[in-house]
XYZ file of C-alpha atoms in Angstrom:
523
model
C 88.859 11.195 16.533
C 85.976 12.192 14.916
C 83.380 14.367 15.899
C 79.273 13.502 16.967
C 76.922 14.135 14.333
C 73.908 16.067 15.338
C 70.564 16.112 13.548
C 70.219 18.770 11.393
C 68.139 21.802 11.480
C 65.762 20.677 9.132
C 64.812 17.454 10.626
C 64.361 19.385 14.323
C 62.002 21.612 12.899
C 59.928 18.407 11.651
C 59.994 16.678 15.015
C 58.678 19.684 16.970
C 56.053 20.302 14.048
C 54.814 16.442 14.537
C 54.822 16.952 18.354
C 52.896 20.050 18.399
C 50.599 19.054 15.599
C 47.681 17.330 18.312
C 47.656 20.420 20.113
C 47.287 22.514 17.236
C 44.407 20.697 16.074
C 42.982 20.506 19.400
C 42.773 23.916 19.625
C 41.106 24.509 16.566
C 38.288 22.226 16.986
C 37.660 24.568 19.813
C 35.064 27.719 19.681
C 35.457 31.225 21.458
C 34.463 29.801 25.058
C 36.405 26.908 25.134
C 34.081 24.234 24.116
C 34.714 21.743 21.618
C 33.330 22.564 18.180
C 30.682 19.888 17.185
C 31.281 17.616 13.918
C 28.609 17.008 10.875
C 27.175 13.672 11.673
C 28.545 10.817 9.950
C 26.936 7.738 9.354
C 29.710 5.584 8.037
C 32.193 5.816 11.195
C 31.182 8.247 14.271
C 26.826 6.671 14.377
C 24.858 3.970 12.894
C 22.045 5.436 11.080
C 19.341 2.511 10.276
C 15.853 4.808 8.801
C 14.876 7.155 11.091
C 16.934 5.936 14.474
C 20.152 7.507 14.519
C 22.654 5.631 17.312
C 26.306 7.146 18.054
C 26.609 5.258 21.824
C 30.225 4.488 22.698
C 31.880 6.822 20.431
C 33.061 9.571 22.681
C 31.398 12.686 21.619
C 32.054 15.282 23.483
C 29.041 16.860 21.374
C 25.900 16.905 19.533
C 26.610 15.835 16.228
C 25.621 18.594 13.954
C 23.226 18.766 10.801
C 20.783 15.709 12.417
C 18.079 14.654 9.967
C 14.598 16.454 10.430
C 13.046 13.179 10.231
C 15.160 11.892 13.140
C 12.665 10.100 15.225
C 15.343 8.239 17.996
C 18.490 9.874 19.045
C 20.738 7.770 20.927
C 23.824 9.972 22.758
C 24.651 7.458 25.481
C 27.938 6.444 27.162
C 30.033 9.196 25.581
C 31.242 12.756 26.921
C 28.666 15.268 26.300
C 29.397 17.323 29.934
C 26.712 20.183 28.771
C 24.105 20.728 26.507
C 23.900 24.134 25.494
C 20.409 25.626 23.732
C 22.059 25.428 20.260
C 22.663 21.538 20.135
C 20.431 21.304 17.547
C 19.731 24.210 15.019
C 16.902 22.918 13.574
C 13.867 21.523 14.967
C 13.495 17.923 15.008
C 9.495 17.760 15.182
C 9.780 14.037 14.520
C 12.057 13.212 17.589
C 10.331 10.915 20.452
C 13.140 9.144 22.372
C 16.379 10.664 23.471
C 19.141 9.103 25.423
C 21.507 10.925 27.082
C 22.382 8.664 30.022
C 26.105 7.994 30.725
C 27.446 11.372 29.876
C 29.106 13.308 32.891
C 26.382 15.857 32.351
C 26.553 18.927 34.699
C 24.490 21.218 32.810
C 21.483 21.813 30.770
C 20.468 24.718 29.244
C 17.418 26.753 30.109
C 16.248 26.804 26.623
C 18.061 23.111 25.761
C 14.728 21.250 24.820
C 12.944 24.313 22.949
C 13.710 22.039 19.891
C 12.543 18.857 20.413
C 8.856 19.856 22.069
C 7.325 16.490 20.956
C 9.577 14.059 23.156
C 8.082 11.612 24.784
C 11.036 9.600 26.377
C 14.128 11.249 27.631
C 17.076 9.929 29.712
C 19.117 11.957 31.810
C 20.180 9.267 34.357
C 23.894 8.387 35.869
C 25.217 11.975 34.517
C 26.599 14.925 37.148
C 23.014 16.785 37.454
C 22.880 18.443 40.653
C 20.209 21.322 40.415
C 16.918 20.948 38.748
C 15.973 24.826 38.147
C 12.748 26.559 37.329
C 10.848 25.756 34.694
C 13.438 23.429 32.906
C 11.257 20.791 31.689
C 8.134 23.084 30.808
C 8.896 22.848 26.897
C 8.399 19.447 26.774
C 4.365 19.499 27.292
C 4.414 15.589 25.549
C 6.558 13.684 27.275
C 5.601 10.800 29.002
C 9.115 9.046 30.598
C 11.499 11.380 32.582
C 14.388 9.069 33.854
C 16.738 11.153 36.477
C 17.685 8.628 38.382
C 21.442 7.893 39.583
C 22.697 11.879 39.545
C 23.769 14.520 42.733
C 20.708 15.718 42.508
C 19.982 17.811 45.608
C 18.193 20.908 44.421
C 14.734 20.723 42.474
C 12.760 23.884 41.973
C 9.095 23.948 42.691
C 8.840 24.731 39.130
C 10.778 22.141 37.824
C 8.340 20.248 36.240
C 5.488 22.459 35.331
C 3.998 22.242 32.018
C 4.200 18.386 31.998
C 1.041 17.565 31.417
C 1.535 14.055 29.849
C 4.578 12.835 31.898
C 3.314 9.201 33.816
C 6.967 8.170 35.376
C 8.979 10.032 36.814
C 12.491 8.505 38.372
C 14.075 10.642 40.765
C 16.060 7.937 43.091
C 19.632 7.657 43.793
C 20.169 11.450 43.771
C 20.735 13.499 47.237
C 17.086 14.715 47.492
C 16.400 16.012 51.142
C 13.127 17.259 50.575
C 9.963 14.892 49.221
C 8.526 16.151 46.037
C 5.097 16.829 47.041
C 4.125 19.187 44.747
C 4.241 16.821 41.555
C 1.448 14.531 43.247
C -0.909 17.162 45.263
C -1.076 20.826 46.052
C -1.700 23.267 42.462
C 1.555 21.969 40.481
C -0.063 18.211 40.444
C 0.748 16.424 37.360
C -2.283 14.866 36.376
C -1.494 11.796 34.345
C 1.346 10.993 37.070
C 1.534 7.067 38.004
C 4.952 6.484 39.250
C 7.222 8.494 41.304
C 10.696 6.900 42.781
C 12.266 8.526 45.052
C 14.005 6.019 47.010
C 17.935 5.786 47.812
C 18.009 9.892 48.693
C 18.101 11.442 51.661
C 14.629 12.467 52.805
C 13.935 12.539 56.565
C 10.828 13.394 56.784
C 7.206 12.528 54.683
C 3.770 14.252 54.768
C 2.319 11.007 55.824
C -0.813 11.826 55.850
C -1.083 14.060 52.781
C 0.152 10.633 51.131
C -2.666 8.511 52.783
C -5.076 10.589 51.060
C -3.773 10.059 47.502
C -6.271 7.631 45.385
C -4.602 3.953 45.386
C -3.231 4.304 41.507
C -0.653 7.082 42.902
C 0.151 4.822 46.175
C 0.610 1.628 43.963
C 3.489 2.871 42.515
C 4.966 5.628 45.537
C 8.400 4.226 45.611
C 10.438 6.038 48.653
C 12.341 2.989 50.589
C 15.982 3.556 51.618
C 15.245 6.686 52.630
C 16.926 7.609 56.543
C 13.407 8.443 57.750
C 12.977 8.324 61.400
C 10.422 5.566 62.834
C 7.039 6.527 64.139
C 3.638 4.529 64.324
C 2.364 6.992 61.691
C 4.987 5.985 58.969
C 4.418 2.338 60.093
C 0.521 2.460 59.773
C 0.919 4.057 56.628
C 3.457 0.877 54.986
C 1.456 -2.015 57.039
C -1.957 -0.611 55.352
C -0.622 -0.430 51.733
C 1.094 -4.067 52.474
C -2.367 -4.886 53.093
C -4.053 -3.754 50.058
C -1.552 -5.708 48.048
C 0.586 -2.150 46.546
C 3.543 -3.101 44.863
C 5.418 0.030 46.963
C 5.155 -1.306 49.793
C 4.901 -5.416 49.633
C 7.322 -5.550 46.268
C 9.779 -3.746 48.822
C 9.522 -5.128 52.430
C 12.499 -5.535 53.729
C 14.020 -2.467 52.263
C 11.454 0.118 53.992
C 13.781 0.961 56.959
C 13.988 3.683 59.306
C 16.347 5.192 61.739
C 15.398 4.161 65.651
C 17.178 6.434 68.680
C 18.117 4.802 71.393
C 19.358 5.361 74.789
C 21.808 7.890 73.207
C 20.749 10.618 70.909
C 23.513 9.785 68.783
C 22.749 6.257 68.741
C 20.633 5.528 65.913
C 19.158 1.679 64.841
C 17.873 0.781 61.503
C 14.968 -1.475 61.622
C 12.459 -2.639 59.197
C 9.459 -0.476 59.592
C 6.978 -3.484 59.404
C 8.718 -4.752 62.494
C 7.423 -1.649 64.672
C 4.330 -3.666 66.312
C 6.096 -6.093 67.597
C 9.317 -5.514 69.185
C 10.197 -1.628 69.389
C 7.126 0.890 69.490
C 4.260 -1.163 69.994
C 2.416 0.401 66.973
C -1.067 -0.890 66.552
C -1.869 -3.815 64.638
C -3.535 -2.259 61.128
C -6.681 -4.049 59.747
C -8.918 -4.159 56.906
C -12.650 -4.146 56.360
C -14.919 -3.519 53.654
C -18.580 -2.518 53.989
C -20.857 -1.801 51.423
C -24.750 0.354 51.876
C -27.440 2.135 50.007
C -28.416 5.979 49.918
C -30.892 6.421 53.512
C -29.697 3.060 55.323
C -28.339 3.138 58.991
C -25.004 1.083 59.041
C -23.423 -0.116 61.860
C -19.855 -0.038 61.947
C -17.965 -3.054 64.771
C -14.827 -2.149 66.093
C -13.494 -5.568 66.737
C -10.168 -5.773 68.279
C -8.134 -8.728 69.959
C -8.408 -7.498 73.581
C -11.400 -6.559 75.295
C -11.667 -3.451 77.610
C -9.355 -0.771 75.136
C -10.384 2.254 74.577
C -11.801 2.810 71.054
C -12.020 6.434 69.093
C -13.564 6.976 65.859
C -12.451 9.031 63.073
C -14.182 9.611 59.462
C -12.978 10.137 56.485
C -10.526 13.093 56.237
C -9.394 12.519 59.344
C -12.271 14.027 61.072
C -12.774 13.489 64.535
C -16.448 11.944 65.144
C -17.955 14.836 67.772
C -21.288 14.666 70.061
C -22.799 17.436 67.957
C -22.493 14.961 64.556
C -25.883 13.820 64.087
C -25.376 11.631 61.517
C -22.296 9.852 63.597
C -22.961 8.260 66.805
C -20.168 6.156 68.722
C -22.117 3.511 70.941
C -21.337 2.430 74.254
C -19.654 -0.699 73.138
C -17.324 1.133 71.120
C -19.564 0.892 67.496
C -19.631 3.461 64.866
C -23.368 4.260 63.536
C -23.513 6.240 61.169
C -26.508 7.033 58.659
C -29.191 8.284 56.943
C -26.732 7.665 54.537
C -25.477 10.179 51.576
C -23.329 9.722 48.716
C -20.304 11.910 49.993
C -20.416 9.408 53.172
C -18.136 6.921 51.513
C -14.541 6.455 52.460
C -12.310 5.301 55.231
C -13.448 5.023 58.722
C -10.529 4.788 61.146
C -10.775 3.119 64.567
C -8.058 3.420 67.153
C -8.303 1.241 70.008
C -5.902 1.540 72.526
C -4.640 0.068 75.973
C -1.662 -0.234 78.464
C -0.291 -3.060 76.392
C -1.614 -3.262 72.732
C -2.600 -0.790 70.339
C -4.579 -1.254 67.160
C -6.298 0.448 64.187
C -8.643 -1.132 62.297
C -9.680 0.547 58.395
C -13.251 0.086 57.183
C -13.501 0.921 53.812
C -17.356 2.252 53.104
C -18.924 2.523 49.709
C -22.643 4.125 49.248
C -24.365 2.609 46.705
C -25.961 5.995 44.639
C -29.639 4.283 44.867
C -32.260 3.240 47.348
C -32.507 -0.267 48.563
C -36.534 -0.368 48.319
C -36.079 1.493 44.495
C -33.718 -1.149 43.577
C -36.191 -3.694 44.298
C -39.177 -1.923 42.822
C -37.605 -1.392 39.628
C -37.279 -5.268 39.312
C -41.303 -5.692 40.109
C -42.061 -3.172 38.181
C -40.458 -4.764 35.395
C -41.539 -8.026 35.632
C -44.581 -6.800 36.266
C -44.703 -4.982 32.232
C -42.905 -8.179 31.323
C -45.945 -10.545 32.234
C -48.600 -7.861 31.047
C -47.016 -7.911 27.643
C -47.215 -11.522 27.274
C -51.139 -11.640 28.375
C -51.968 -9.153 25.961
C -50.414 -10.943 23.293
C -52.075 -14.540 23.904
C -55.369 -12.497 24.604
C -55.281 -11.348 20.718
C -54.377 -14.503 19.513
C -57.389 -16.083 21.825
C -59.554 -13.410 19.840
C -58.050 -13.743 16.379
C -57.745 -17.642 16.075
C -59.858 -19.330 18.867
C -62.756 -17.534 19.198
C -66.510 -19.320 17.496
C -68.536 -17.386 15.462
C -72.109 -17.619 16.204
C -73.757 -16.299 12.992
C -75.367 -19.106 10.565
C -73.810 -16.922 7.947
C -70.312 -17.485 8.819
C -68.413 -19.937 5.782
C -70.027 -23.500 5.899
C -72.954 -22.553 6.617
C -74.753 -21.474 3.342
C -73.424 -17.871 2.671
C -74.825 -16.164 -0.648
C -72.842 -13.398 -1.164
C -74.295 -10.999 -3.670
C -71.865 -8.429 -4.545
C -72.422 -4.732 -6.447
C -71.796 -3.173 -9.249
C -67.699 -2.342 -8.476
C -65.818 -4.755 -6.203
C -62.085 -3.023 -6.412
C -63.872 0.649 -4.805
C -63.920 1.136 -1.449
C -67.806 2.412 -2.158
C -69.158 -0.486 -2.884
C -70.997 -3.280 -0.930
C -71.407 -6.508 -0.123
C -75.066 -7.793 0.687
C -75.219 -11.414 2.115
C -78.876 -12.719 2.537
C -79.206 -15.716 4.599
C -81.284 -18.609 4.004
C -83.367 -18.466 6.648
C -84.395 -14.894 5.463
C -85.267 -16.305 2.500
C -87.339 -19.126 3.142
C -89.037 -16.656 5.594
C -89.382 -14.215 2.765
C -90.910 -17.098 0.631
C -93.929 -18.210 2.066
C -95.189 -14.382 1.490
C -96.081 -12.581 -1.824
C -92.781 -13.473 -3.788
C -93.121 -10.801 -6.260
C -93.395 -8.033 -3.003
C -90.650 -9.195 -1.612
C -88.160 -9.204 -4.179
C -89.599 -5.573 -4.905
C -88.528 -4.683 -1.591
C -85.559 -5.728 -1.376
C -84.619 -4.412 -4.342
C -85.780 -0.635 -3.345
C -84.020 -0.984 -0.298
C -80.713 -2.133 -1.801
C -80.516 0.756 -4.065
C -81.890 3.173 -1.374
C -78.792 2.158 1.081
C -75.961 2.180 -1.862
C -77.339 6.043 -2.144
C -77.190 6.794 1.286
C -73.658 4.680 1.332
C -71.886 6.984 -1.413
C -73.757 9.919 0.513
C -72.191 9.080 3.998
C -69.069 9.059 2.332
C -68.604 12.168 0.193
C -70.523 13.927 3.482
C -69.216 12.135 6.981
C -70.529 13.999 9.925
C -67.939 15.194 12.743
C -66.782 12.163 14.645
C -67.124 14.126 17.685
C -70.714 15.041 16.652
C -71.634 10.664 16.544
C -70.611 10.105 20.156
C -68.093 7.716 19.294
C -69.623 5.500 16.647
C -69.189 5.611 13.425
C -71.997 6.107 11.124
C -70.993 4.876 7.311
C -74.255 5.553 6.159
C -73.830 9.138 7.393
C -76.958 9.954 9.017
C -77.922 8.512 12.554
C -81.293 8.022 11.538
C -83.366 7.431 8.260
C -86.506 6.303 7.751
C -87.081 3.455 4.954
C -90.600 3.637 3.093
C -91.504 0.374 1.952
C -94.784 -1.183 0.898
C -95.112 -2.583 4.438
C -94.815 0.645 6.023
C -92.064 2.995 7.533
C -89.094 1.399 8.946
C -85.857 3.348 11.032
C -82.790 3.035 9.045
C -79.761 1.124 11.607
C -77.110 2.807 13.149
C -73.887 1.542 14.040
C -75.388 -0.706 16.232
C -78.045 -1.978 13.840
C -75.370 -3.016 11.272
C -73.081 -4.437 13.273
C -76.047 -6.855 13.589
C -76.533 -10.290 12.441
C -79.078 -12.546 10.207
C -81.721 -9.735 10.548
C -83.763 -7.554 7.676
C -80.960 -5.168 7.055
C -78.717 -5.982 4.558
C -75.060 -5.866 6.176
C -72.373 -3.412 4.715
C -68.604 -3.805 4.786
């Protein structure tokens, strides 16, 4: 009978070597607190590296690669098992990096100092990971980014602080998480983010909202308010707020009808009904019925404001803008027996939302009249235009009244051309010294039937006299100031001419502006 063989030594020791080998090397891809040691990043099998995008999705990491490019511009982490993300995921700083994904992770921490790193991000993911406390000042590196996507964790904690230092971020997703309380220091209060267009913070569990803090936020924060499917108790106030946005056509509220619920008590305290909050007017609380009306004015007008409601009789009360009650000692707000609003001399800062509630036994209703002051006069409007116009038609009369003068108008002188001119010109045409005499025919003929020889003695002594005086009036112009207002260009007001015939007054402006007489004419 022979006896069972058993394995040798040597081939047990290599079976519990192979068996234990996974756990060795488990171990020592582990650091000093129990974390899995990152890995250099490798393009060929663990991420797909295509320029400067740089995608390991799907490859269960359960870290950061190591040694990332510096010109690393999109990092996508997704779908793996990165559970925390410690302030030394990345040892250098990736200046270049703009988009980060880190959604699908089972994340349940982040680091106080994890984004000191990557300051210039302006996308970053976060959602369906294990985050459950935002704390202070966890987001404040990140001064650039513009996406925050947080959507779809256990949120229920967020520190006041949270997002300070966010000075660029426009969306912020914050729904599906276990929010109680409503963020209202990211859209008002000190903490505002200014560039902020979207907040979502629908699906948590919010009971209450500062309704009316929210009805003063300016429309292009409302448009995009998202907080349906939150268990928020009804009241008229949360239903005037929803029926007014539905109204002015915000994507909040009318994208999302049906899904803006709240929780009605009934009979029992315990009992609680959801209904659609746009359905409050007309079966449960008898909320009023919300209206719409736009009214535009100038600066000093007296506007009426109507306060037309369906039924007559109801008693009507008039609010202003910031919910200010309209008082007896408001001068510039008068309520009217029949329930009207006037209101006026009107200022710029009177613009806004006029509320009136009209109420009865049976029906309630508010009615929203939107006012907008014009900053300018009616009456300076208009005499702008006429003054205008008025230039406008001036203009064009002085220009056909110097084209009347320069092409149109006859000249009366029997020197003008065509009519026998005999221009006699001096010594130098090109200097602005010299002049032109022009002797008309009928001073000729005239001159002819006397002594010919006298004449043309004369004439000649006085054409040499004036070409003196000329070049003297010139070099030696009186004062302009000193001639009244004419202009002298013989310089000297008045000069006596010695002729054979006796003494004669020289001409003065007047005189030479003259036509067809004794004088010889200078230009």
């Amino acid at each position: 009978m022979r006896e069972p063989r058993y394995p040798s030594h040597r081939v047990l020791l290599t079976q519990r070597f192979l068996t234990a080998l996974p756990l060795v090397l488990l171990i020592a891809s582990m650091n000093a607190n129990g974390q899995f040691m990152a890995l250099p990043l490798n393009c060929r099998t663990a991420c797909v590296c295509a320029s400067n995008i740089v995608s390991c999705s799907q490859m269960n990491l359960t870290n950061v690669p190591i040694n990332l490019p510096s010109y690393t511009a999109v990092l996508d982490l997704s779908f793996n098992l990165i559970s925390r993300l410690r302030a030394d995921w990345t040892q250098a700083k990736l200046c270049r990096l703009h988009t980060l994904h880190l959604n699908h992770n089972g994340l349940t921490f982040l680091s106080s100092e994890a984004f000191a790193h990557v300051t210039h991000l302006r996308y970053l993911d976060l959602s369906s990971n294990g985050l459950r406390i935002l704390e202070e000042f966890i987001f404040e590196p990140l001064e650039h980014l513009e996406v925050l996507l947080l959507y779809n964790n256990h949120i229920s904690q967020i520190d006041r602080t949270a997002f300070s230092g966010l000075s660029h971020l426009q969306k912020l997703y914050l729904s599906q998480n276990q929010i109680s309380r409503f963020p209202l220091e990211v859209v008002k209060e000190r903490g505002r983010l200014e560039t902020l267009s979207l907040l979502d913070v629908s699906s948590n569990r919010i009971k209450a909202l500062p309704v009316a803090e929210l009805q003063a936020l300016p429309a292009w924060i409302k448009n995009d308010l998202y907080f349906h499917r939150n268990p928020l108790p009804c009241s008229c106030e949360l239903h005037g707020l929803l029926a007014l946005w539905d109204l002015q056509k915000f994507s909040s509220a009318s994208d999302f009808r049906e899904e803006h619920t709240c929780l009605l008590v009934g009979v029992k305290e315990k009992e609680k009904e959801k209904v659609v909050v746009l359905d409050l007017n007309r079966v449960h609380l008898n909320c009023s019925e919300v209206k719409v009306v736009k009214a535009n004015a100038y600066l000093g007008q007296y506007l009426l404001l109507d306060c037309d409601t369906r039924q007559r009789g109801m008693l009507k009360t008039w609010a202003l803008p910031d919910n200010v009650t309209v008082s007896r000692a408001d001068k510039s707000a008068l309520v009217l027996p029949g329930g009207g609003l006037q209101i006026g001399p009107l200022k710029a800062d009177d613009s806004g939302v006029y509320l009136c509630h009209a109420t009865s036994d049976s029906y309630n209703e508010t009615l929203h009249i939107t006012v907008e002051v014009f900053n300018a006069t009616l009456s300076g409007g208009l005499e702008s235009i006429k003054t205008a116009y008025t230039t406008l038609v001036g203009c064009l009369a002085s220009v056909v009244m110097v084209l009347i003068y320069l092409y149109l108008t006859p000249c009366p002188c029997a020197c003008c051309p065509g009519h026998g001119l005999t221009p006699v010109s001096g010594a130098d045409d090109d200097s602005l010294r010299s002049s032109t005499v022009s002797v008309c025919q009928m001073h000729e003929e005239a001159g002819g039937k006397q002594d010919g020889d006298k004449t043309d003695k004369n004439f000649l002594n006085r054409q040499q006299q004036q070409q003196q005086q000329l070049h003297t009036g010139f070099l030696g112009a009186k004062d302009p100031m000193e001639q009244n207002g004419r202009l002298n260009p013989i310089g000297e007001e008045e000069e006596e001419w010695h002729g054979e015939n006796g003494a004669r007054r020289g001409s003065d402006a007047e005189s030479v502006s003259s036509v067809c007489s004794g004088t010889p004419m200078v230009v």
